[in-house]
CSV table of C-alpha atoms in Angstrom, one decimal:
chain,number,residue,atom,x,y,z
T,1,UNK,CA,11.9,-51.8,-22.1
T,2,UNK,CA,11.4,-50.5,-26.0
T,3,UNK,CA,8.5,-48.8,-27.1
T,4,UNK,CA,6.8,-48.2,-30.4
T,5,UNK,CA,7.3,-45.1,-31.5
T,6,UNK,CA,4.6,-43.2,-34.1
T,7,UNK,CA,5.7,-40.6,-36.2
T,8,UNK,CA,4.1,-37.9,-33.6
T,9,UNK,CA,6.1,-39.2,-31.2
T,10,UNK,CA,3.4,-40.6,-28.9
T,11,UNK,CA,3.7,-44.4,-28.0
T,12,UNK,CA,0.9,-47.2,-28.7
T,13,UNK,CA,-0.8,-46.2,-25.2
T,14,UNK,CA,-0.8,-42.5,-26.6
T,15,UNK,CA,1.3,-40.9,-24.4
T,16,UNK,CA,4.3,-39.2,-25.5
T,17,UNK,CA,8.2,-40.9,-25.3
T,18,UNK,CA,9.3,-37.8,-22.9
T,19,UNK,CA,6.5,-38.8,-20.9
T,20,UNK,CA,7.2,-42.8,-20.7
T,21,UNK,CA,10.8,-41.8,-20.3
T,22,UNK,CA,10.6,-40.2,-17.3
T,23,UNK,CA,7.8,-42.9,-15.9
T,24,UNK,CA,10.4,-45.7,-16.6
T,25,UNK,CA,13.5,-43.6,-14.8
T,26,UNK,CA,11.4,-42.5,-12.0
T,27,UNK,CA,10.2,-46.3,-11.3
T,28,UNK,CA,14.3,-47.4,-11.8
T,29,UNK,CA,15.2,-44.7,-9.2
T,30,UNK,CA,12.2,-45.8,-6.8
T,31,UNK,CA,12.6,-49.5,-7.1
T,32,UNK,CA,16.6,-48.8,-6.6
T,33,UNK,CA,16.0,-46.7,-3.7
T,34,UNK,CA,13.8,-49.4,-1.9
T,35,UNK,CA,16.7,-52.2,-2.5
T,36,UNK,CA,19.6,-50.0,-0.8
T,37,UNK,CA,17.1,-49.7,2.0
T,38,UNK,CA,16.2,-53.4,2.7
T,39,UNK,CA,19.5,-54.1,2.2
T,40,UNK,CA,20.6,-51.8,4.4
T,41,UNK,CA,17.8,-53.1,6.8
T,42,UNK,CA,18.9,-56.4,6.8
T,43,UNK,CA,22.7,-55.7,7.2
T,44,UNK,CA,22.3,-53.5,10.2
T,45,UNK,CA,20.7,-57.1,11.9
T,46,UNK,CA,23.2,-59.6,10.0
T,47,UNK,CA,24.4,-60.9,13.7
T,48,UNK,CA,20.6,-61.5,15.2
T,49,UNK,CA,20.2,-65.0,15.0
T,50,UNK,CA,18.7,-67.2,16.1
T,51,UNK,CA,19.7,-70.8,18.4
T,52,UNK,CA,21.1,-72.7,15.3
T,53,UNK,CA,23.0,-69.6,14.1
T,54,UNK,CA,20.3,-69.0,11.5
T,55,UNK,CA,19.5,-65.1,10.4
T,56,UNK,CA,16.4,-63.6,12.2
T,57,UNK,CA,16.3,-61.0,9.1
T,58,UNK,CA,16.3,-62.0,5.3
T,59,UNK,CA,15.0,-61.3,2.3
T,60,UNK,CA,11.7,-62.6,1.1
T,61,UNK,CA,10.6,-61.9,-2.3
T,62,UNK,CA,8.5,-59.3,-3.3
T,63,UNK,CA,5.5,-57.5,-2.5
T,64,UNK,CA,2.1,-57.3,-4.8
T,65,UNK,CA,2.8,-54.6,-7.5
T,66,UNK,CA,0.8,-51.5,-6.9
T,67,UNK,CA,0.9,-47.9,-8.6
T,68,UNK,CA,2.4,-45.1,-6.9
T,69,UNK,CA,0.4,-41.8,-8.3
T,70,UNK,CA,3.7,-39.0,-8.1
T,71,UNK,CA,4.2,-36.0,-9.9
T,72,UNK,CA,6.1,-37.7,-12.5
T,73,UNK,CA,2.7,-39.8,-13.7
T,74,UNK,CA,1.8,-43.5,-12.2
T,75,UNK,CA,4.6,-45.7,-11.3
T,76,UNK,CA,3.8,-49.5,-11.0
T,77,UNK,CA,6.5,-50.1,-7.8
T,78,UNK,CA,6.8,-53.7,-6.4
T,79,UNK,CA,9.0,-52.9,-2.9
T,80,UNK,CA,11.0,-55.8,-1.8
T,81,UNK,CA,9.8,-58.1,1.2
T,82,UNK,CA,11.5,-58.8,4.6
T,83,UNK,CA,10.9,-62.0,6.6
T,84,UNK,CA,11.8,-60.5,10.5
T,85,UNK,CA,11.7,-63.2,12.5
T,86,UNK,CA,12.5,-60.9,15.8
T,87,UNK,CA,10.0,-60.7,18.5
T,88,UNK,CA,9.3,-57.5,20.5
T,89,UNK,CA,9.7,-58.3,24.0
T,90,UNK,CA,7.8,-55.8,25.6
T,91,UNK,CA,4.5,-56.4,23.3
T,92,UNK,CA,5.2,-60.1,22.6
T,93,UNK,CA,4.6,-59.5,18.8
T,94,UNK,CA,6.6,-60.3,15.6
T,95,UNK,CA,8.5,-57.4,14.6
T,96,UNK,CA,7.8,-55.8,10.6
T,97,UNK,CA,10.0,-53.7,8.9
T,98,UNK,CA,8.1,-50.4,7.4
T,99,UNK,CA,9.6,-48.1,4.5
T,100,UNK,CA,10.5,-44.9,5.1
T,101,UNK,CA,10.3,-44.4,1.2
T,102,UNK,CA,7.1,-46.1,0.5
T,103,UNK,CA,4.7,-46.7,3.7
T,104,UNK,CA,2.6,-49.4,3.0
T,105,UNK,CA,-0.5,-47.0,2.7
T,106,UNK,CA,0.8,-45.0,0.3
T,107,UNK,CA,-0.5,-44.6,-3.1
T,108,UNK,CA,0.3,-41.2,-3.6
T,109,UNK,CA,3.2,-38.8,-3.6
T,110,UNK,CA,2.9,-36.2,-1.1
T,111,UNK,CA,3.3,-33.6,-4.2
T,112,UNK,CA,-0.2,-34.4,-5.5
T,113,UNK,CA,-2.1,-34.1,-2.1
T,114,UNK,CA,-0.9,-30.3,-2.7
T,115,UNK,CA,-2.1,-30.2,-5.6
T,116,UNK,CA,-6.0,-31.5,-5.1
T,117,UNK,CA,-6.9,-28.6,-2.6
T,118,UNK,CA,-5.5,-26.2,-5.3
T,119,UNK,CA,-7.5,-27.4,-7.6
T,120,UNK,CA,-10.6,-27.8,-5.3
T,121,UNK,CA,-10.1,-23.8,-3.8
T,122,UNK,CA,-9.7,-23.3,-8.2
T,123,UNK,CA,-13.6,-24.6,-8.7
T,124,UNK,CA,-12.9,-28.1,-9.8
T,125,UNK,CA,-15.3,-30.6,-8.4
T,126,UNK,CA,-14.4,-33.8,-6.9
T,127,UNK,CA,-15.9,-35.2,-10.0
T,128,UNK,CA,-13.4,-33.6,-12.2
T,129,UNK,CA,-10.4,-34.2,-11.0
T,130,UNK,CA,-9.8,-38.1,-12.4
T,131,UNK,CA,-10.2,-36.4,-16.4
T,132,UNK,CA,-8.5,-33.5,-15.4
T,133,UNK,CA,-5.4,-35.5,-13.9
T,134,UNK,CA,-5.6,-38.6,-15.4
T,135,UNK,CA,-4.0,-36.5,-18.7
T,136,UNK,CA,-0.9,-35.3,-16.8
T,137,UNK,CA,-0.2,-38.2,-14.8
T,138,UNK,CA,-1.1,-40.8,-17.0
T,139,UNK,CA,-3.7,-42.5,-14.9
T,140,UNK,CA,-6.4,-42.1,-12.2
T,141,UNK,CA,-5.1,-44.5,-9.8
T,142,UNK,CA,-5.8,-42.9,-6.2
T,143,UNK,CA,-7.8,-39.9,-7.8
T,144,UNK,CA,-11.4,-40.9,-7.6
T,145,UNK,CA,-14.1,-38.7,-6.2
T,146,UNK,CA,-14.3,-41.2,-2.8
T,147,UNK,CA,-10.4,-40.6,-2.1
T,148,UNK,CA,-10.8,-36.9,-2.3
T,149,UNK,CA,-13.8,-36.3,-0.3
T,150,UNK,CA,-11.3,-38.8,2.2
T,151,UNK,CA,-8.8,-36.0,1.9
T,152,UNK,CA,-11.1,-33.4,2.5
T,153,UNK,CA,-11.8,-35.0,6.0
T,154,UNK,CA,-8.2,-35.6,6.9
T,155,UNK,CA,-7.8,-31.8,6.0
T,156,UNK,CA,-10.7,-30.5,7.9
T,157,UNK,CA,-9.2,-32.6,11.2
T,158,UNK,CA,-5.5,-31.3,9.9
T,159,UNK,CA,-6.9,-27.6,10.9
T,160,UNK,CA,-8.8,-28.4,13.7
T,161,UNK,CA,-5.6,-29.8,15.3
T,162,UNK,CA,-3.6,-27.0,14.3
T,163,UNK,CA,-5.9,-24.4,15.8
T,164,UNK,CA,-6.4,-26.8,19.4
T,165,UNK,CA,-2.4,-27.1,19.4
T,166,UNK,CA,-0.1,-25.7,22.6
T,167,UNK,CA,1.3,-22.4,22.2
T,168,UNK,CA,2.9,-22.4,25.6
T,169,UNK,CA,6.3,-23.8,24.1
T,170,UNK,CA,6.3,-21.3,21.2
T,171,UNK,CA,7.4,-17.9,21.2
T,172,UNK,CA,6.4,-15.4,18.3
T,173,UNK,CA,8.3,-11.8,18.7
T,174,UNK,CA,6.4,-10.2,15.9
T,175,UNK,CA,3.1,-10.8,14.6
T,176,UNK,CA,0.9,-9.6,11.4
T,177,UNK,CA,-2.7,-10.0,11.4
T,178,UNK,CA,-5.3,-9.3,8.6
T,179,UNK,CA,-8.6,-10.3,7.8
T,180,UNK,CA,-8.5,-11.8,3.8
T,181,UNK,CA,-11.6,-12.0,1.8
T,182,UNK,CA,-11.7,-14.7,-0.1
T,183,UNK,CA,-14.1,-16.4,-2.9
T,184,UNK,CA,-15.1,-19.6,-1.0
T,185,UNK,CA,-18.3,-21.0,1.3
T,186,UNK,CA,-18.4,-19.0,4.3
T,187,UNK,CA,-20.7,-18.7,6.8
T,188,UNK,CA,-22.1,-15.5,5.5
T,189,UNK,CA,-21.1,-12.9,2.8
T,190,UNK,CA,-18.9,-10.9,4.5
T,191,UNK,CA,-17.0,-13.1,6.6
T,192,UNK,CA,-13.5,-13.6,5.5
T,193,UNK,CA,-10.6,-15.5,7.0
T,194,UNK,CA,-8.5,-14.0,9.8
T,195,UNK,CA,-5.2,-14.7,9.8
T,196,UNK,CA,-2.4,-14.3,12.0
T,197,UNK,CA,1.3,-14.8,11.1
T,198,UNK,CA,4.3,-14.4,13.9
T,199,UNK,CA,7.9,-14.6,14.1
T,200,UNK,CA,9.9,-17.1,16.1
T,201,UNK,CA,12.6,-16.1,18.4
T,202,UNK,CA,14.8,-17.8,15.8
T,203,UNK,CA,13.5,-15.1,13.2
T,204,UNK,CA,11.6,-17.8,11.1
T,205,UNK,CA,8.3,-16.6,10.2
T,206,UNK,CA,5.3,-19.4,10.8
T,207,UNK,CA,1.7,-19.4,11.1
T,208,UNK,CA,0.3,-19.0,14.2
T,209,UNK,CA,-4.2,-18.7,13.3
T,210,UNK,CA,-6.5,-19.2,10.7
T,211,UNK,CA,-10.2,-18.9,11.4
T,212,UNK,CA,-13.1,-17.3,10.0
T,213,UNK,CA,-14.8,-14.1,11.1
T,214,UNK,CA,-15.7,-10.3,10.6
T,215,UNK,CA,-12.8,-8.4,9.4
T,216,UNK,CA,-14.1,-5.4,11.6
T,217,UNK,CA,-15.5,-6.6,14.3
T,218,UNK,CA,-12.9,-6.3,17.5
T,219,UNK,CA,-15.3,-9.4,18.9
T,220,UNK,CA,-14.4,-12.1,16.2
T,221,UNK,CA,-10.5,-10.9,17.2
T,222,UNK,CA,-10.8,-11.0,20.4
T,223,UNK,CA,-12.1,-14.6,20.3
T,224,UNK,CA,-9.4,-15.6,18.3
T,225,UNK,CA,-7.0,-14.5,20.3
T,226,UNK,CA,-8.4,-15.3,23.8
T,227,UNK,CA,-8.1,-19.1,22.0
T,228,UNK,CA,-4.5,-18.0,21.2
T,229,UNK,CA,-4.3,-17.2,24.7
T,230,UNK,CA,-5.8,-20.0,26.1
T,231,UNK,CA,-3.3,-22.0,24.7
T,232,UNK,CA,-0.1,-20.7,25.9
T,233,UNK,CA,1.1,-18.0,23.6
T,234,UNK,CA,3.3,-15.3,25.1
T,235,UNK,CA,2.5,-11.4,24.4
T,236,UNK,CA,4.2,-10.5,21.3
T,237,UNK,CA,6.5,-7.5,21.2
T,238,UNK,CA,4.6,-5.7,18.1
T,239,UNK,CA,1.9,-6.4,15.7
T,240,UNK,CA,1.0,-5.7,12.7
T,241,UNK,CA,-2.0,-4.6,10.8
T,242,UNK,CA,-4.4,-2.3,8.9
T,243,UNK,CA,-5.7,0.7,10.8
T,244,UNK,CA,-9.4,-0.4,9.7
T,245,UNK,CA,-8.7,-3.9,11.5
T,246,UNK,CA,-11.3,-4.7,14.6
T,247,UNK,CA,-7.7,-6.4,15.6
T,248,UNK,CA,-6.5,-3.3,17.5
T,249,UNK,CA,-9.5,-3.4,19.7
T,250,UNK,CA,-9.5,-7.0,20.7
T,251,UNK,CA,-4.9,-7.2,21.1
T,252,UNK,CA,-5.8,-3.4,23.8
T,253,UNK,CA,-7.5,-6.2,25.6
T,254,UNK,CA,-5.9,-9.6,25.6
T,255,UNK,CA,-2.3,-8.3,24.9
T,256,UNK,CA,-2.6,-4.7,26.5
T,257,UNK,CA,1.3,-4.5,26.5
T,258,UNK,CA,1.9,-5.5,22.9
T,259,UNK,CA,3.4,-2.2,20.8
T,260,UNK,CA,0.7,-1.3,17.5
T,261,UNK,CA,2.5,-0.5,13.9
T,262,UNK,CA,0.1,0.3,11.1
T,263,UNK,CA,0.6,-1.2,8.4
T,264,UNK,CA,1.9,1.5,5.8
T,265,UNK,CA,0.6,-0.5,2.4
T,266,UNK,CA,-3.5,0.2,3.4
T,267,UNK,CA,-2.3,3.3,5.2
T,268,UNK,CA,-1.1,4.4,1.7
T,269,UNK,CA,-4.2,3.4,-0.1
T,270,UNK,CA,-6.8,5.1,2.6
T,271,UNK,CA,-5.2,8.2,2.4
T,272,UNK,CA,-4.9,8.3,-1.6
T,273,UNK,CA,-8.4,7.3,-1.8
T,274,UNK,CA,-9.5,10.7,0.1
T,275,UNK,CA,-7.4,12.8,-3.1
T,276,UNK,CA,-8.1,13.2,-6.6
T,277,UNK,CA,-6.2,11.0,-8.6
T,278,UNK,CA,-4.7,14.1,-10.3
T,279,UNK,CA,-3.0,14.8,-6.7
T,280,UNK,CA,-1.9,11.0,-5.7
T,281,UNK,CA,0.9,10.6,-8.1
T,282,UNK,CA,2.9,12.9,-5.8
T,283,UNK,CA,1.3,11.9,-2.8
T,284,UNK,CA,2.3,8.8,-3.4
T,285,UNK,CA,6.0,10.1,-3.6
T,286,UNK,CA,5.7,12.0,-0.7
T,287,UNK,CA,4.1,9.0,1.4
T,288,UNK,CA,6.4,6.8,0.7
T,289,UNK,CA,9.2,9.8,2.0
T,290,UNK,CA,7.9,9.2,5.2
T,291,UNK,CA,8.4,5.2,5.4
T,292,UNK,CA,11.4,4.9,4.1
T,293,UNK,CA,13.3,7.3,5.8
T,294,UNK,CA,16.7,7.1,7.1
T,295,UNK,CA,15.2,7.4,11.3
T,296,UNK,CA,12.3,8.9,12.9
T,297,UNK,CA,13.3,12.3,12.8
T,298,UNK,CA,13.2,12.5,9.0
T,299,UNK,CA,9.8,10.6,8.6
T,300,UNK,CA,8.5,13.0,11.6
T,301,UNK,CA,10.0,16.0,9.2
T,302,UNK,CA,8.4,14.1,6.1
T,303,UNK,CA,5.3,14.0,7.3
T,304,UNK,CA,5.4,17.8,8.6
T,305,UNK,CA,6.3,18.6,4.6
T,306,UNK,CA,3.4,16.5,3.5
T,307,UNK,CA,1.2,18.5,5.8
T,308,UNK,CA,2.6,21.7,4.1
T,309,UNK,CA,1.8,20.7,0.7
T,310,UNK,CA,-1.5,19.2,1.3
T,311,UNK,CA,-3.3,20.6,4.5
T,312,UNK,CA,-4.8,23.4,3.0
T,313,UNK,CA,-6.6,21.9,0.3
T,314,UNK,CA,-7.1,18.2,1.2
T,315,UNK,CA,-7.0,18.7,5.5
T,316,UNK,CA,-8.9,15.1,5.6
T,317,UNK,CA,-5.7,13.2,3.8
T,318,UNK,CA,-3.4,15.0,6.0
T,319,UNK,CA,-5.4,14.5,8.7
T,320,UNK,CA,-5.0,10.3,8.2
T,321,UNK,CA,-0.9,11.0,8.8
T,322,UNK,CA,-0.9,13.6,11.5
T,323,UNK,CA,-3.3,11.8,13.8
T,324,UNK,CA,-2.1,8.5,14.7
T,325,UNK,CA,1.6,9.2,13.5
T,326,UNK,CA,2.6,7.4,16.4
T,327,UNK,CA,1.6,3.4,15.6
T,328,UNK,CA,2.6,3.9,12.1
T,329,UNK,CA,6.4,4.9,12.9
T,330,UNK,CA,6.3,2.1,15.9
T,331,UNK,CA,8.7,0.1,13.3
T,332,UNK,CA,11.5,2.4,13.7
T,333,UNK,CA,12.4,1.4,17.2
T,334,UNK,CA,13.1,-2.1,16.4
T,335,UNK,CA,16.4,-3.6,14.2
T,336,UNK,CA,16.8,-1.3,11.2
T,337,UNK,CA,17.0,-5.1,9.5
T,338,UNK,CA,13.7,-5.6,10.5
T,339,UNK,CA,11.9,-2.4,9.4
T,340,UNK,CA,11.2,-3.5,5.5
T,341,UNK,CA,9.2,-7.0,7.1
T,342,UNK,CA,7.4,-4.2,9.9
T,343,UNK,CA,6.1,-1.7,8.2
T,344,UNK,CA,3.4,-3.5,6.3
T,345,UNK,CA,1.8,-6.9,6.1
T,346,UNK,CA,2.8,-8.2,2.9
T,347,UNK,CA,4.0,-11.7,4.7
T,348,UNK,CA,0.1,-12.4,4.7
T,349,UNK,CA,-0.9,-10.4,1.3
T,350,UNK,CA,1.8,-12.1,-0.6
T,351,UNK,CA,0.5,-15.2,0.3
T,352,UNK,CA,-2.8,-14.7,-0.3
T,353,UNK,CA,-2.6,-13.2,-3.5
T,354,UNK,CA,-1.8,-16.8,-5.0
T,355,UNK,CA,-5.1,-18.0,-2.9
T,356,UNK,CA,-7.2,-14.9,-4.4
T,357,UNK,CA,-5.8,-15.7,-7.8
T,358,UNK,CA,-6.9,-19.0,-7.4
T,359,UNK,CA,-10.0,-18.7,-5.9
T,360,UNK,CA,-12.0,-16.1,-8.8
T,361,UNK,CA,-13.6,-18.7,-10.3
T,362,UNK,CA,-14.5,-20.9,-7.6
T,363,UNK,CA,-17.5,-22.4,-6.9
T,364,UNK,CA,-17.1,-22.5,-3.3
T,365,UNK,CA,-15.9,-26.0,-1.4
T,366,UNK,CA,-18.9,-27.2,-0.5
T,367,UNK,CA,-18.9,-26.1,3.2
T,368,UNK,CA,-17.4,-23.3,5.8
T,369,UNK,CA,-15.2,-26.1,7.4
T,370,UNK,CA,-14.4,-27.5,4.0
T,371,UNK,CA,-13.1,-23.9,2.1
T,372,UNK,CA,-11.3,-23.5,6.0
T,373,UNK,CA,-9.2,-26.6,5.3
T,374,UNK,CA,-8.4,-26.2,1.8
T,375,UNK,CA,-6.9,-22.4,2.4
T,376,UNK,CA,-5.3,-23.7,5.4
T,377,UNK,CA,-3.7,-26.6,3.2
T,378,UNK,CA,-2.3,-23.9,0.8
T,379,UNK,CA,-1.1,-21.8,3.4
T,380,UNK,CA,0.7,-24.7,5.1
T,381,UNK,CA,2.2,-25.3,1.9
T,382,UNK,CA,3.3,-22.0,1.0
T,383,UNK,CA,5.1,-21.5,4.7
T,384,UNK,CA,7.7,-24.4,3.6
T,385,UNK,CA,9.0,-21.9,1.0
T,386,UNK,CA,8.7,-18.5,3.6
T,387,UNK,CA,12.2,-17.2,4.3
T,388,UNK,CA,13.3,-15.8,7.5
T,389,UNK,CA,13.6,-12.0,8.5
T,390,UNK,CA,16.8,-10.5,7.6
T,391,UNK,CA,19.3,-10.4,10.6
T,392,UNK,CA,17.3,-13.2,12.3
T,393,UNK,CA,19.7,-13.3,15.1
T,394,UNK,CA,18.4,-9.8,16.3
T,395,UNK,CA,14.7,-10.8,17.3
T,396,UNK,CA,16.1,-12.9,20.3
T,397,UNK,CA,17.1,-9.3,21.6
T,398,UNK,CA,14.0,-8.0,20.7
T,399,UNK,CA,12.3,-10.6,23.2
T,400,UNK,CA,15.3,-10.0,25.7
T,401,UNK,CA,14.1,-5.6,25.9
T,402,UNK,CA,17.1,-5.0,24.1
T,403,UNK,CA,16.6,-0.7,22.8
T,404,UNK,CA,17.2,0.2,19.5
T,405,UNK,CA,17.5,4.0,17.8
T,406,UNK,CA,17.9,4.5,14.5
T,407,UNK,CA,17.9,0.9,14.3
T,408,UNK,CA,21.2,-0.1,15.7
T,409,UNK,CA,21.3,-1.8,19.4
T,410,UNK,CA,22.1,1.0,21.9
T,411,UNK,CA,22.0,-1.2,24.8
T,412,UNK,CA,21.5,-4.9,26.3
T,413,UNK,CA,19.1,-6.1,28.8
T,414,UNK,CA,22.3,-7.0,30.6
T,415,UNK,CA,24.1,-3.4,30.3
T,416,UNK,CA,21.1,-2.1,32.2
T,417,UNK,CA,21.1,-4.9,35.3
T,418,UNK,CA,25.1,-4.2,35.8
């Protein structure tokens, strides 16, 4: 179809020709992909017929045109119709063909559901989004204050199903927990969202909690992961967190056999916030000495060196090291592969830092259980784009009690039974 083109290069509905371009190929590629599936429908069932030899399964037209809201603007899509004369035998109905591409509910790609909850978590009202959407995708079809509200719901019972779900058939090796604050409508000022993120047996990462709750307090833990519990899930081998966590109190008492690791990020930051900043520049160095080295021996001898050139004059830094060295160097008896994903929990803080950046100018989403659902929606979208830990094939051993020194498999579950 030709268009008038101004000298601006917008057309007579004011949108630009790159735009109607790639509104006009996107509805060609849809409305093609919809024939080569009827068609392909109908010629799978070419020999039901019926007791004059007639086809059960033929064309019929076309349905209504509606608009398809997708990420390349609205799409006016009229899907082809199929007259399925089959019956169901077991419900004694007429059988309907349904589209895989295009449902008949659907009015919206599942692109711009991600999108709303972004914008929602980044302050924008309901109210706003039809002026605020209608620019990029060229109309407000399936954008109106009533449809999003709708989503909200459908999110809210999205979360509430994902945190009632069975653990029993899952099994997560590793696990990171932290509590993220957040700029959104909680309960109470600081609350913040707990978060728990594990890895499969199959060395994918996934994850596993989201609720709200105290940051410190070992109780609003411990309820979380009694629920986790509850449900099925197996003791991980090793978790996770920041020191300061109420985490560590509440995993001594539902998963007593579960091995600590500290997470050496906040570890880092505590003890350079006990030293004048004149002194943390080579702190820093000599902190991260002690993570990254080679084995355990040489990060037990960093840490003695760090002691050396600190102890006398800052005794309470040095004291943050020496003290619990043991759950901060847990990492190093596990697949050297794995030590860069064990020694801190950036899987969670590399999330959230999109969510945080996001969320500064919110205006909170209008309830507890609301702001819940909308960080749980980014999170589930962000996990489709999570890679696995390197050498996945190694955390099976892990679960099997496999030993590992200096980060290379030293003997087999198997080795031990012979």
């Amino acid at each position: 179809m030709l268009s008038v083109v101004n000298a601006d290069g917008s057309t007579a509905n004011g949108s630009s020709l790159i735009d109607e371009i790639v509104r006009e190929g996107a509805r060609r590629m849809l409305a093609a992909a919809l024939e080569a599936e009827i068609n392909a429908y109908i010629a799978e069932l070419a020999d039901q017929r019926d007791d004059k030899g007639h086809r059960l399964v033929v064309r019929n037209g076309f349905h209504q045109p509606r608009t398809v809201t997708t990420a390349a603007g609205a799409v006016e899509v009229k899907a082809p119709r199929v007259n399925d004369k089959r019956v169901d035998d077991a419900t004694g109905e007429r059988k309907r063909f349904s589209s895989a591409i295009l449902p008949p509910w659907c009015r919206k790609s599942p692109k711009i559901s991600e999108v709303l909850p972004l914008l929602y978590l980044h302050g924008l009202s309901s109210g706003d989004f039809v002026p605020a959407l209608e620019q990029f995708l060229g109309s407000a079809a399936g954008l109106s204050p009533a449809t999003v509200t709708r989503l909200t719901q459908q999110w809210q019972a999205d979360h509430t199903a994902f945190m009632d779900r069975d653990l029993a058939e899952v099994d997560y090796v590793y696990v990171w927990a932290d509590g993220i604050h957040l700029n959104v409508c909680l309960e109470e000022a600081k609350a913040c969202v707990l978060v728990l993120v594990g890895v499969r047996a199959d060395g994918s990462k996934e994850l596993v909690a989201l609720k709200d709750g105290y940051r410190e307090s070992g109780e609003s833990w411990a309820d979380l992961l009694r629920d986790c519990a509850r449900r099925g899930m197996r003791t991980p081998v090793l978790a996770v967190g920041d020191g300061a966590l109420g985490f560590w109190k509440a995993l001594a008492e539902v998963f007593p056999e579960t091995r600590e690791q500290r997470c050496w990020v906040h570890k880092t930051a505590n003890v350079l916030d006990s030293m004048p900043k004149s002194a943390q520049p080579g702190a820093k160095k000599a902190l991260q000495d002690i993570y990254n080295a080679e084995d355990r021996d040489h990060a037990e001898a960093a840490i003695k060196t760090f002691a050396q050139l600190y102890g006398a004059k800052l005794p309470r830094a040095v004291k943050k090291i020496s003290d619990d060295q043991h759950q901060p160097l847990a990492f190093y008896d596990f697949p050297a592969e794995h030590w860069i994903h064990l020694r801190t929990t950036n899987p969670i803080e590399s999330t959230f830092s999109t969510v945080r950046l996001r969320t500064k100018v919110t205006r909170g989403a209008g309830s507890r259980t609301a702001a819940l659902a909308m960080v749980f929606k980014l999170v589930e979208s962000a996990q489709q784009r999570w890679r696995a830990v390197n050498a996945p094939h190694l955390v099976a051993l892990v679960r099997a009690g496999a030993r590992f020194e200096r980060g290379q498999l030293v003997e087999r579950p198997e080795a031990v039974a012979a």
